PDB file of C-alpha atoms in Angstrom:
ATOM      1  CA  UNK A   5     105.117 -32.157 -10.590  1.00 50.00           C
ATOM      2  CA  UNK A   6     102.548 -34.120  -8.576  1.00 62.00           C
ATOM      3  CA  UNK A   7     102.143 -37.654  -9.935  1.00 75.00           C
ATOM      4  CA  UNK A   8      98.454 -37.519  -8.924  1.00 81.00           C
ATOM      5  CA  UNK A   9      97.885 -34.900 -11.638  1.00 89.00           C
ATOM      6  CA  UNK A  10      99.245 -37.045 -14.473  1.00 90.00           C
ATOM      7  CA  UNK A  11      97.767 -39.933 -16.480  1.00 90.00           C
ATOM      8  CA  UNK A  12     100.293 -42.170 -18.256  1.00 90.00           C
ATOM      9  CA  UNK A  13      99.539 -44.483 -21.192  1.00 92.00           C
ATOM     10  CA  UNK A  14     101.987 -46.990 -22.669  1.00 92.00           C
ATOM     11  CA  UNK A  15     100.056 -47.362 -25.929  1.00 92.00           C
ATOM     12  CA  UNK A  16      98.087 -45.283 -28.436  1.00 93.00           C
ATOM     13  CA  UNK A  17      94.290 -45.504 -28.376  1.00 90.00           C
ATOM     14  CA  UNK A  18      93.450 -49.060 -29.457  1.00 86.00           C
ATOM     15  CA  UNK A  19      89.863 -49.883 -28.439  1.00 82.00           C
ATOM     16  CA  UNK A  20      88.569 -52.059 -31.269  1.00 79.00           C
ATOM     17  CA  UNK A  21      85.944 -50.295 -33.356  1.00 78.00           C
ATOM     18  CA  UNK A  22      85.996 -47.081 -31.329  1.00 80.00           C
ATOM     19  CA  UNK A  23      89.430 -45.494 -30.885  1.00 82.00           C
ATOM     20  CA  UNK A  24      87.791 -42.351 -29.496  1.00 82.00           C
ATOM     21  CA  UNK A  25      86.992 -44.228 -26.271  1.00 85.00           C
ATOM     22  CA  UNK A  26      90.687 -44.233 -25.372  1.00 89.00           C
ATOM     23  CA  UNK A  27      91.567 -40.781 -26.688  1.00 92.00           C
ATOM     24  CA  UNK A  28      93.053 -38.363 -24.171  1.00 95.00           C
ATOM     25  CA  UNK A  29      90.555 -35.565 -23.651  1.00 95.00           C
ATOM     26  CA  UNK A  30      91.429 -31.877 -23.919  1.00 97.00           C
ATOM     27  CA  UNK A  31      89.056 -28.923 -23.758  1.00 96.00           C
ATOM     28  CA  UNK A  32      88.184 -25.503 -22.439  1.00 96.00           C
ATOM     29  CA  UNK A  33      84.400 -25.747 -22.162  1.00 93.00           C
ATOM     30  CA  UNK A  34      83.812 -24.583 -25.747  1.00 94.00           C
ATOM     31  CA  UNK A  35      86.144 -26.657 -27.890  1.00 97.00           C
ATOM     32  CA  UNK A  36      87.076 -30.265 -27.162  1.00 97.00           C
ATOM     33  CA  UNK A  37      89.582 -32.728 -28.617  1.00 97.00           C
ATOM     34  CA  UNK A  38      90.545 -36.389 -28.285  1.00 96.00           C
ATOM     35  CA  UNK A  39      94.199 -37.280 -28.900  1.00 97.00           C
ATOM     36  CA  UNK A  40      94.566 -40.845 -30.200  1.00 96.00           C
ATOM     37  CA  UNK A  41      98.371 -40.818 -30.121  1.00 95.00           C
ATOM     38  CA  UNK A  42      99.369 -43.067 -33.030  1.00 94.00           C
ATOM     39  CA  UNK A  43     103.068 -43.134 -33.979  1.00 94.00           C
ATOM     40  CA  UNK A  44     102.894 -43.466 -37.762  1.00 92.00           C
ATOM     41  CA  UNK A  45      99.567 -41.634 -37.905  1.00 94.00           C
ATOM     42  CA  UNK A  46      98.265 -39.183 -35.323  1.00 96.00           C
ATOM     43  CA  UNK A  47      94.561 -38.357 -35.340  1.00 95.00           C
ATOM     44  CA  UNK A  48      92.963 -35.711 -33.142  1.00 97.00           C
ATOM     45  CA  UNK A  49      89.156 -35.499 -33.077  1.00 95.00           C
ATOM     46  CA  UNK A  50      87.500 -32.103 -32.533  1.00 96.00           C
ATOM     47  CA  UNK A  51      84.042 -31.132 -31.356  1.00 94.00           C
ATOM     48  CA  UNK A  52      82.224 -28.063 -30.078  1.00 94.00           C
ATOM     49  CA  UNK A  53      79.902 -27.746 -27.076  1.00 91.00           C
ATOM     50  CA  UNK A  54      76.992 -26.413 -29.152  1.00 87.00           C
ATOM     51  CA  UNK A  55      77.218 -28.822 -32.114  1.00 85.00           C
ATOM     52  CA  UNK A  56      74.108 -30.993 -31.973  1.00 81.00           C
ATOM     53  CA  UNK A  57      71.848 -32.560 -34.617  1.00 74.00           C
ATOM     54  CA  UNK A  58      68.186 -33.599 -34.496  1.00 71.00           C
ATOM     55  CA  UNK A  59      67.397 -31.592 -31.391  1.00 68.00           C
ATOM     56  CA  UNK A  60      64.050 -29.975 -30.644  1.00 68.00           C
ATOM     57  CA  UNK A  61      62.765 -27.671 -27.937  1.00 72.00           C
ATOM     58  CA  UNK A  62      59.981 -25.194 -27.422  1.00 78.00           C
ATOM     59  CA  UNK A  63      60.633 -21.774 -25.911  1.00 82.00           C
ATOM     60  CA  UNK A  64      61.825 -22.075 -22.322  1.00 81.00           C
ATOM     61  CA  UNK A  65      59.115 -20.674 -19.992  1.00 85.00           C
ATOM     62  CA  UNK A  66      59.778 -18.343 -17.098  1.00 85.00           C
ATOM     63  CA  UNK A  67      59.788 -20.208 -13.811  1.00 84.00           C
ATOM     64  CA  UNK A  68      60.242 -17.368 -11.333  1.00 80.00           C
ATOM     65  CA  UNK A  69      60.035 -18.531  -7.778  1.00 84.00           C
ATOM     66  CA  UNK A  70      60.599 -22.244  -8.361  1.00 89.00           C
ATOM     67  CA  UNK A  71      64.186 -22.171  -7.116  1.00 87.00           C
ATOM     68  CA  UNK A  72      63.114 -20.456  -3.899  1.00 90.00           C
ATOM     69  CA  UNK A  73      60.495 -23.153  -3.310  1.00 91.00           C
ATOM     70  CA  UNK A  74      63.068 -25.865  -4.034  1.00 91.00           C
ATOM     71  CA  UNK A  75      65.519 -24.397  -1.513  1.00 92.00           C
ATOM     72  CA  UNK A  76      62.865 -24.203   1.207  1.00 92.00           C
ATOM     73  CA  UNK A  77      61.897 -27.806   0.517  1.00 94.00           C
ATOM     74  CA  UNK A  78      65.550 -28.877   0.738  1.00 94.00           C
ATOM     75  CA  UNK A  79      65.941 -26.976   4.006  1.00 94.00           C
ATOM     76  CA  UNK A  80      63.091 -29.087   5.372  1.00 93.00           C
ATOM     77  CA  UNK A  81      65.041 -32.193   4.398  1.00 93.00           C
ATOM     78  CA  UNK A  82      62.689 -33.349   1.635  1.00 92.00           C
ATOM     79  CA  UNK A  83      65.264 -33.840  -1.154  1.00 92.00           C
ATOM     80  CA  UNK A  84      63.139 -36.216  -3.212  1.00 92.00           C
ATOM     81  CA  UNK A  85      60.264 -33.753  -3.596  1.00 92.00           C
ATOM     82  CA  UNK A  86      62.667 -30.857  -4.305  1.00 92.00           C
ATOM     83  CA  UNK A  87      64.425 -32.879  -7.002  1.00 92.00           C
ATOM     84  CA  UNK A  88      61.331 -33.055  -9.226  1.00 91.00           C
ATOM     85  CA  UNK A  89      59.900 -29.566  -8.649  1.00 92.00           C
ATOM     86  CA  UNK A  90      61.627 -27.865 -11.598  1.00 88.00           C
ATOM     87  CA  UNK A  91      60.739 -30.711 -13.964  1.00 89.00           C
ATOM     88  CA  UNK A  92      57.099 -30.692 -12.841  1.00 90.00           C
ATOM     89  CA  UNK A  93      56.811 -26.950 -13.445  1.00 89.00           C
ATOM     90  CA  UNK A  94      58.309 -27.294 -16.959  1.00 88.00           C
ATOM     91  CA  UNK A  95      55.742 -29.976 -17.808  1.00 87.00           C
ATOM     92  CA  UNK A  96      52.877 -27.825 -16.481  1.00 87.00           C
ATOM     93  CA  UNK A  97      54.100 -24.937 -18.650  1.00 85.00           C
ATOM     94  CA  UNK A  98      54.011 -27.141 -21.765  1.00 84.00           C
ATOM     95  CA  UNK A  99      57.763 -27.214 -22.360  1.00 84.00           C
ATOM     96  CA  UNK A 100      59.096 -30.117 -24.425  1.00 79.00           C
ATOM     97  CA  UNK A 101      62.524 -30.952 -25.811  1.00 77.00           C
ATOM     98  CA  UNK A 102      64.679 -33.618 -27.453  1.00 73.00           C
ATOM     99  CA  UNK A 103      68.368 -33.543 -26.459  1.00 72.00           C
ATOM    100  CA  UNK A 104      69.663 -34.343 -29.932  1.00 73.00           C
ATOM    101  CA  UNK A 105      72.768 -36.183 -31.137  1.00 74.00           C
ATOM    102  CA  UNK A 106      76.289 -34.761 -30.711  1.00 77.00           C
ATOM    103  CA  UNK A 107      78.064 -33.868 -33.968  1.00 79.00           C
ATOM    104  CA  UNK A 108      81.840 -34.022 -34.199  1.00 87.00           C
ATOM    105  CA  UNK A 109      83.411 -31.098 -36.033  1.00 91.00           C
ATOM    106  CA  UNK A 110      86.177 -33.061 -37.738  1.00 93.00           C
ATOM    107  CA  UNK A 111      89.613 -34.561 -37.237  1.00 95.00           C
ATOM    108  CA  UNK A 112      93.201 -33.504 -37.786  1.00 97.00           C
ATOM    109  CA  UNK A 113      95.321 -36.286 -39.295  1.00 96.00           C
ATOM    110  CA  UNK A 114      99.118 -36.233 -39.408  1.00 96.00           C
ATOM    111  CA  UNK A 115     100.889 -39.019 -41.305  1.00 96.00           C
ATOM    112  CA  UNK A 116     104.542 -39.278 -40.306  1.00 94.00           C
ATOM    113  CA  UNK A 117     106.956 -40.804 -42.817  1.00 89.00           C
ATOM    114  CA  UNK A 118     109.135 -43.350 -41.054  1.00 82.00           C
ATOM    115  CA  UNK A 119     110.854 -46.659 -41.778  1.00 79.00           C
ATOM    116  CA  UNK A 120     111.932 -47.664 -38.267  1.00 85.00           C
ATOM    117  CA  UNK A 121     110.328 -49.181 -35.178  1.00 91.00           C
ATOM    118  CA  UNK A 122     109.689 -47.108 -32.072  1.00 93.00           C
ATOM    119  CA  UNK A 123     110.433 -47.559 -28.366  1.00 94.00           C
ATOM    120  CA  UNK A 124     109.893 -45.817 -25.006  1.00 95.00           C
ATOM    121  CA  UNK A 125     106.383 -44.745 -26.031  1.00 95.00           C
ATOM    122  CA  UNK A 126     104.306 -42.673 -23.623  1.00 95.00           C
ATOM    123  CA  UNK A 127     100.995 -40.854 -24.075  1.00 96.00           C
ATOM    124  CA  UNK A 128     100.582 -38.436 -21.170  1.00 95.00           C
ATOM    125  CA  UNK A 129      97.801 -36.166 -19.916  1.00 96.00           C
ATOM    126  CA  UNK A 130      98.942 -33.408 -17.560  1.00 96.00           C
ATOM    127  CA  UNK A 131      95.590 -32.725 -15.934  1.00 94.00           C
ATOM    128  CA  UNK A 132      96.730 -29.658 -13.992  1.00 94.00           C
ATOM    129  CA  UNK A 133      97.686 -28.053 -17.324  1.00 96.00           C
ATOM    130  CA  UNK A 134      95.080 -29.725 -19.578  1.00 97.00           C
ATOM    131  CA  UNK A 135      97.968 -30.564 -21.898  1.00 98.00           C
ATOM    132  CA  UNK A 136      98.717 -33.799 -23.739  1.00 98.00           C
ATOM    133  CA  UNK A 137     102.125 -35.124 -24.769  1.00 98.00           C
ATOM    134  CA  UNK A 138     103.034 -38.071 -26.992  1.00 97.00           C
ATOM    135  CA  UNK A 139     106.694 -39.032 -26.950  1.00 97.00           C
ATOM    136  CA  UNK A 140     108.808 -41.917 -28.222  1.00 96.00           C
ATOM    137  CA  UNK A 141     112.185 -42.839 -29.755  1.00 95.00           C
ATOM    138  CA  UNK A 142     112.962 -44.122 -33.256  1.00 91.00           C
ATOM    139  CA  UNK A 143     116.556 -45.344 -33.721  1.00 87.00           C
ATOM    140  CA  UNK A 144     118.604 -42.263 -32.818  1.00 86.00           C
ATOM    141  CA  UNK A 145     115.640 -39.904 -33.064  1.00 92.00           C
ATOM    142  CA  UNK A 146     113.569 -38.648 -30.104  1.00 95.00           C
ATOM    143  CA  UNK A 147     110.114 -37.186 -30.773  1.00 95.00           C
ATOM    144  CA  UNK A 148     107.818 -35.049 -28.602  1.00 97.00           C
ATOM    145  CA  UNK A 149     104.330 -33.926 -29.645  1.00 97.00           C
ATOM    146  CA  UNK A 150     102.468 -31.596 -27.280  1.00 98.00           C
ATOM    147  CA  UNK A 151      99.069 -29.889 -27.527  1.00 98.00           C
ATOM    148  CA  UNK A 152      96.354 -28.087 -25.556  1.00 98.00           C
ATOM    149  CA  UNK A 153      93.238 -25.973 -26.114  1.00 98.00           C
ATOM    150  CA  UNK A 154      93.643 -22.489 -24.691  1.00 98.00           C
ATOM    151  CA  UNK A 155      91.168 -21.201 -22.137  1.00 97.00           C
ATOM    152  CA  UNK A 156      92.258 -17.672 -23.017  1.00 96.00           C
ATOM    153  CA  UNK A 157      91.733 -17.509 -26.791  1.00 95.00           C
ATOM    154  CA  UNK A 158      89.857 -20.756 -27.581  1.00 96.00           C
ATOM    155  CA  UNK A 159      92.599 -22.014 -29.931  1.00 97.00           C
ATOM    156  CA  UNK A 160      94.157 -25.462 -30.277  1.00 98.00           C
ATOM    157  CA  UNK A 161      97.962 -25.287 -30.139  1.00 98.00           C
ATOM    158  CA  UNK A 162     100.236 -28.133 -31.239  1.00 98.00           C
ATOM    159  CA  UNK A 163     104.031 -28.406 -31.063  1.00 98.00           C
ATOM    160  CA  UNK A 164     106.171 -31.061 -32.774  1.00 97.00           C
ATOM    161  CA  UNK A 165     109.887 -31.395 -31.994  1.00 96.00           C
ATOM    162  CA  UNK A 166     112.378 -34.038 -33.081  1.00 95.00           C
ATOM    163  CA  UNK A 167     116.136 -34.504 -32.923  1.00 94.00           C
ATOM    164  CA  UNK A 168     116.145 -35.246 -36.678  1.00 92.00           C
ATOM    165  CA  UNK A 169     114.298 -33.938 -39.739  1.00 91.00           C
ATOM    166  CA  UNK A 170     110.851 -35.478 -40.120  1.00 92.00           C
ATOM    167  CA  UNK A 171     108.493 -35.510 -43.090  1.00 93.00           C
ATOM    168  CA  UNK A 172     104.760 -35.400 -42.381  1.00 95.00           C
ATOM    169  CA  UNK A 173     101.504 -34.951 -44.291  1.00 96.00           C
ATOM    170  CA  UNK A 174      98.633 -33.041 -42.661  1.00 96.00           C
ATOM    171  CA  UNK A 175      94.948 -33.236 -43.563  1.00 96.00           C
ATOM    172  CA  UNK A 176      91.630 -32.297 -41.954  1.00 96.00           C
ATOM    173  CA  UNK A 177      88.241 -33.876 -42.611  1.00 92.00           C
ATOM    174  CA  UNK A 178      85.135 -35.519 -41.192  1.00 88.00           C
ATOM    175  CA  UNK A 179      86.050 -37.998 -38.450  1.00 86.00           C
ATOM    176  CA  UNK A 180      85.370 -41.511 -39.671  1.00 79.00           C
ATOM    177  CA  UNK A 181      84.392 -43.779 -36.780  1.00 75.00           C
ATOM    178  CA  UNK A 182      83.491 -46.490 -39.325  1.00 72.00           C
ATOM    179  CA  UNK A 183      79.828 -46.506 -38.341  1.00 70.00           C
ATOM    180  CA  UNK A 184      76.628 -45.909 -40.274  1.00 69.00           C
ATOM    181  CA  UNK A 185      76.391 -42.567 -38.462  1.00 69.00           C
ATOM    182  CA  UNK A 186      79.513 -41.332 -40.287  1.00 71.00           C
ATOM    183  CA  UNK A 187      78.070 -42.348 -43.649  1.00 75.00           C
ATOM    184  CA  UNK A 188      74.822 -40.564 -42.832  1.00 76.00           C
ATOM    185  CA  UNK A 189      76.692 -37.377 -41.857  1.00 77.00           C
ATOM    186  CA  UNK A 190      78.789 -37.488 -45.030  1.00 78.00           C
ATOM    187  CA  UNK A 191      75.663 -37.761 -47.158  1.00 80.00           C
ATOM    188  CA  UNK A 192      73.959 -34.955 -45.246  1.00 79.00           C
ATOM    189  CA  UNK A 193      76.804 -32.464 -45.639  1.00 81.00           C
ATOM    190  CA  UNK A 194      78.132 -33.600 -49.042  1.00 79.00           C
ATOM    191  CA  UNK A 195      76.905 -30.529 -50.937  1.00 86.00           C
ATOM    192  CA  UNK A 196      78.152 -28.044 -48.352  1.00 90.00           C
ATOM    193  CA  UNK A 197      81.504 -29.599 -47.370  1.00 91.00           C
ATOM    194  CA  UNK A 198      84.434 -27.408 -48.384  1.00 93.00           C
ATOM    195  CA  UNK A 199      88.106 -28.217 -47.766  1.00 93.00           C
ATOM    196  CA  UNK A 200      90.745 -25.968 -49.290  1.00 92.00           C
ATOM    197  CA  UNK A 201      94.528 -26.300 -48.974  1.00 92.00           C
ATOM    198  CA  UNK A 202      97.247 -23.704 -49.337  1.00 89.00           C
ATOM    199  CA  UNK A 203     100.964 -23.716 -48.529  1.00 86.00           C
ATOM    200  CA  UNK A 204     100.207 -22.221 -45.111  1.00 87.00           C
ATOM    201  CA  UNK A 205      97.219 -24.258 -43.987  1.00 93.00           C
ATOM    202  CA  UNK A 206      93.729 -25.674 -44.459  1.00 94.00           C
ATOM    203  CA  UNK A 207      90.231 -24.170 -44.393  1.00 94.00           C
ATOM    204  CA  UNK A 208      87.364 -26.542 -43.565  1.00 94.00           C
ATOM    205  CA  UNK A 209      83.605 -25.941 -43.327  1.00 93.00           C
ATOM    206  CA  UNK A 210      80.205 -27.626 -43.664  1.00 92.00           C
ATOM    207  CA  UNK A 211      76.504 -27.116 -42.928  1.00 89.00           C
ATOM    208  CA  UNK A 212      73.760 -29.368 -41.622  1.00 84.00           C
ATOM    209  CA  UNK A 213      70.062 -28.719 -41.129  1.00 81.00           C
ATOM    210  CA  UNK A 214      70.854 -27.945 -37.506  1.00 81.00           C
ATOM    211  CA  UNK A 215      74.206 -26.196 -37.411  1.00 84.00           C
ATOM    212  CA  UNK A 216      77.372 -25.069 -39.189  1.00 89.00           C
ATOM    213  CA  UNK A 217      80.955 -26.035 -38.469  1.00 92.00           C
ATOM    214  CA  UNK A 218      84.275 -24.577 -39.554  1.00 94.00           C
ATOM    215  CA  UNK A 219      87.965 -24.862 -38.752  1.00 95.00           C
ATOM    216  CA  UNK A 220      91.009 -22.898 -39.835  1.00 95.00           C
ATOM    217  CA  UNK A 221      94.301 -24.774 -39.575  1.00 96.00           C
ATOM    218  CA  UNK A 222      97.618 -22.925 -39.885  1.00 95.00           C
ATOM    219  CA  UNK A 223     101.162 -24.363 -39.839  1.00 95.00           C
ATOM    220  CA  UNK A 224     104.276 -22.492 -38.702  1.00 95.00           C
ATOM    221  CA  UNK A 225     107.997 -23.079 -38.261  1.00 91.00           C
ATOM    222  CA  UNK A 226     108.762 -25.465 -41.148  1.00 88.00           C
ATOM    223  CA  UNK A 227     108.643 -25.661 -44.922  1.00 83.00           C
ATOM    224  CA  UNK A 228     105.132 -26.617 -45.971  1.00 85.00           C
ATOM    225  CA  UNK A 229     103.555 -27.197 -49.377  1.00 88.00           C
ATOM    226  CA  UNK A 230     100.193 -28.415 -50.616  1.00 88.00           C
ATOM    227  CA  UNK A 231     100.525 -31.788 -52.363  1.00 87.00           C
ATOM    228  CA  UNK A 232      97.631 -33.902 -53.628  1.00 85.00           C
ATOM    229  CA  UNK A 233      95.067 -32.718 -51.106  1.00 85.00           C
ATOM    230  CA  UNK A 234      97.425 -32.731 -48.128  1.00 91.00           C
ATOM    231  CA  UNK A 235      99.917 -30.362 -46.579  1.00 93.00           C
ATOM    232  CA  UNK A 236     103.499 -31.671 -46.755  1.00 94.00           C
ATOM    233  CA  UNK A 237     105.851 -30.556 -43.964  1.00 93.00           C
ATOM    234  CA  UNK A 238     109.530 -31.257 -43.416  1.00 92.00           C
ATOM    235  CA  UNK A 239     111.719 -30.174 -40.503  1.00 90.00           C
ATOM    236  CA  UNK A 240     112.895 -30.889 -36.966  1.00 93.00           C
ATOM    237  CA  UNK A 241     110.048 -28.871 -35.502  1.00 95.00           C
ATOM    238  CA  UNK A 242     106.778 -27.238 -36.483  1.00 96.00           C
ATOM    239  CA  UNK A 243     103.674 -25.799 -34.833  1.00 97.00           C
ATOM    240  CA  UNK A 244      99.973 -25.947 -35.674  1.00 97.00           C
ATOM    241  CA  UNK A 245      97.218 -23.565 -34.564  1.00 97.00           C
ATOM    242  CA  UNK A 246      93.539 -24.404 -35.116  1.00 97.00           C
ATOM    243  CA  UNK A 247      90.514 -22.189 -34.582  1.00 96.00           C
ATOM    244  CA  UNK A 248      87.184 -24.046 -34.517  1.00 95.00           C
ATOM    245  CA  UNK A 249      83.786 -22.408 -35.040  1.00 94.00           C
ATOM    246  CA  UNK A 250      80.209 -23.620 -34.761  1.00 91.00           C
ATOM    247  CA  UNK A 251      76.629 -22.395 -34.950  1.00 84.00           C
ATOM    248  CA  UNK A 252      74.738 -20.460 -37.580  1.00 82.00           C
ATOM    249  CA  UNK A 253      76.983 -18.036 -39.435  1.00 81.00           C
ATOM    250  CA  UNK A 254      80.187 -19.612 -38.117  1.00 79.00           C
ATOM    251  CA  UNK A 255      81.589 -20.186 -41.614  1.00 77.00           C
ATOM    252  CA  UNK A 256      81.647 -16.459 -42.333  1.00 80.00           C
ATOM    253  CA  UNK A 257      82.665 -15.156 -38.912  1.00 75.00           C
ATOM    254  CA  UNK A 258      85.685 -17.437 -38.395  1.00 74.00           C
ATOM    255  CA  UNK A 259      89.026 -15.631 -38.059  1.00 83.00           C
ATOM    256  CA  UNK A 260      92.230 -17.495 -38.795  1.00 87.00           C
ATOM    257  CA  UNK A 261      94.841 -18.078 -36.060  1.00 92.00           C
ATOM    258  CA  UNK A 262      98.194 -16.313 -36.034  1.00 91.00           C
ATOM    259  CA  UNK A 263     101.793 -17.405 -35.416  1.00 93.00           C
ATOM    260  CA  UNK A 264     102.578 -18.124 -31.768  1.00 95.00           C
ATOM    261  CA  UNK A 265     105.087 -19.195 -29.138  1.00 97.00           C
ATOM    262  CA  UNK A 266     103.866 -22.494 -27.660  1.00 97.00           C
ATOM    263  CA  UNK A 267     105.339 -22.022 -24.168  1.00 97.00           C
ATOM    264  CA  UNK A 268     103.948 -18.489 -23.840  1.00 98.00           C
ATOM    265  CA  UNK A 269     100.465 -19.571 -24.939  1.00 98.00           C
ATOM    266  CA  UNK A 270     100.574 -22.519 -22.533  1.00 98.00           C
ATOM    267  CA  UNK A 271     101.549 -20.267 -19.637  1.00 98.00           C
ATOM    268  CA  UNK A 272      98.590 -17.926 -20.328  1.00 98.00           C
ATOM    269  CA  UNK A 273      96.247 -20.918 -20.504  1.00 98.00           C
ATOM    270  CA  UNK A 274      97.524 -22.609 -17.330  1.00 97.00           C
ATOM    271  CA  UNK A 275      96.932 -19.462 -15.236  1.00 97.00           C
ATOM    272  CA  UNK A 276      93.224 -19.712 -16.053  1.00 97.00           C
ATOM    273  CA  UNK A 277      93.000 -23.500 -15.996  1.00 97.00           C
ATOM    274  CA  UNK A 278      94.563 -23.996 -12.558  1.00 95.00           C
ATOM    275  CA  UNK A 279      92.006 -21.717 -10.911  1.00 94.00           C
ATOM    276  CA  UNK A 280      89.323 -24.184 -11.969  1.00 94.00           C
ATOM    277  CA  UNK A 281      91.386 -27.352 -11.568  1.00 94.00           C
ATOM    278  CA  UNK A 282      92.455 -26.494  -8.019  1.00 93.00           C
ATOM    279  CA  UNK A 283      88.948 -25.504  -6.927  1.00 93.00           C
ATOM    280  CA  UNK A 284      88.209 -29.131  -6.048  1.00 88.00           C
ATOM    281  CA  UNK A 285      90.214 -32.174  -5.002  1.00 85.00           C
ATOM    282  CA  UNK A 286      89.588 -35.902  -4.696  1.00 80.00           C
ATOM    283  CA  UNK A 287      91.827 -38.801  -3.651  1.00 78.00           C
ATOM    284  CA  UNK A 288      90.464 -42.303  -4.232  1.00 75.00           C
ATOM    285  CA  UNK A 289      93.655 -44.120  -3.318  1.00 71.00           C
ATOM    286  CA  UNK A 290      97.365 -43.586  -2.860  1.00 68.00           C
ATOM    287  CA  UNK A 291      99.399 -42.966  -6.003  1.00 59.00           C
ATOM    288  CA  UNK A 292     100.499 -46.307  -7.426  1.00 66.00           C
ATOM    289  CA  UNK A 293     102.920 -45.033 -10.103  1.00 75.00           C
ATOM    290  CA  UNK A 294     101.323 -47.295 -12.681  1.00 81.00           C
ATOM    291  CA  UNK A 295     100.134 -46.566 -16.185  1.00 84.00           C
ATOM    292  CA  UNK A 296      96.456 -46.855 -17.068  1.00 84.00           C
ATOM    293  CA  UNK A 297      97.139 -50.115 -18.922  1.00 85.00           C
ATOM    294  CA  UNK A 298      98.831 -51.631 -15.857  1.00 86.00           C
ATOM    295  CA  UNK A 299      95.903 -50.635 -13.646  1.00 84.00           C
ATOM    296  CA  UNK A 300      93.490 -52.208 -16.144  1.00 84.00           C
ATOM    297  CA  UNK A 301      95.535 -55.427 -16.209  1.00 87.00           C
ATOM    298  CA  UNK A 302      95.249 -55.632 -12.422  1.00 86.00           C
ATOM    299  CA  UNK A 303      91.495 -55.000 -12.656  1.00 87.00           C
ATOM    300  CA  UNK A 304      91.064 -57.832 -15.180  1.00 88.00           C
ATOM    301  CA  UNK A 305      93.256 -60.249 -13.234  1.00 90.00           C
ATOM    302  CA  UNK A 306      92.442 -59.335  -9.612  1.00 86.00           C
ATOM    303  CA  UNK A 307      90.233 -56.695  -7.985  1.00 84.00           C
ATOM    304  CA  UNK A 308      89.813 -53.225  -9.436  1.00 83.00           C
ATOM    305  CA  UNK A 309      91.284 -50.446  -7.330  1.00 79.00           C
ATOM    306  CA  UNK A 310      89.157 -47.366  -6.531  1.00 78.00           C
TER     307      UNK A 310
END
C-alpha cells in the first residue's frame, strides 16, 4: 500500500474544547462521520449533506444563456468579469438566500470496559479506501476497530475484533460539543426526540423547524442486551451497521440495515471510491513517514513543510 495514501495518528482526537477538529473524516457525499478514536470511549459523529437549520432562499430563477456568456468572456481572458456574471444575474432576478447553519445528526458512543493501560496506539485513515482504523494493545489483548461509509448503499459499517472477550456499551444521541449551540438544539428538538433500544439495536429520530433526522443502528455477531438505556455487548468481535436519513419524511421512510460481511461490503465500496480518488493526484512533498503529530511538532518548532 502506498504510504502517500495513508494518514497516521499516534493519539485520539484531543483538541481542547472541540474534539471534532481532529476527528478522522469519512463520507460518501451524502453521509459523513468523524472518528474521534478514544480507547476507553469511542465517539463517532454523524451528519448529512442536506441537514441545515435557519436557511432561507427564494425560488432559483432560470438563467439560460449566462454560462455561454461566461465561457466566451473567459475565452477572451477576462476572468474577473466572468467570475461575477452569474452572481450579478441572480441579483438582477431578485434571488436571495441565507446559507444556514449545519446540523449534526448525532453521535455513536461506545464505552469499552477495561482496567488496563494501552500501548502501540494508532488511528489511521486509508484515504484510497475511505476507511478508518483504530488499533492498540492492552496487556495481552490486541484490538482493531475499522469503519467506513459505503458509496454503494449509503450505510456506515463498523467492525470490532479483539484477541480476548470485551464488554462494551453502545448508545446513540445528540452530539454534545459543550457549546451553547448544543443546548439550543436540545431545547429545539426536545419534544420530538425519540431514542428506543432493543436487544438488536437502536432507533433514533428528531425534528426541527427546518428538517428531520433519523438513524437506525443494528448490532451483529455478539450477544447484545438492552440495559439502562444502552446496548450491552460482550464478545471477541462484533459488527455495527447504521443507516442515516434526513429531510422531510425521513423518519417514516428509513429502512433498517441488514446483517453483513465487512470485507465484502468494503470491497464493493472501494471499487466505486477509487474511481473518484484516482481521478486526481497531488504531491506537495516527498513522503516523510511521519505521523501527523510529528509533522505538527516540526511545524511548531521549525518551519512547516508543504
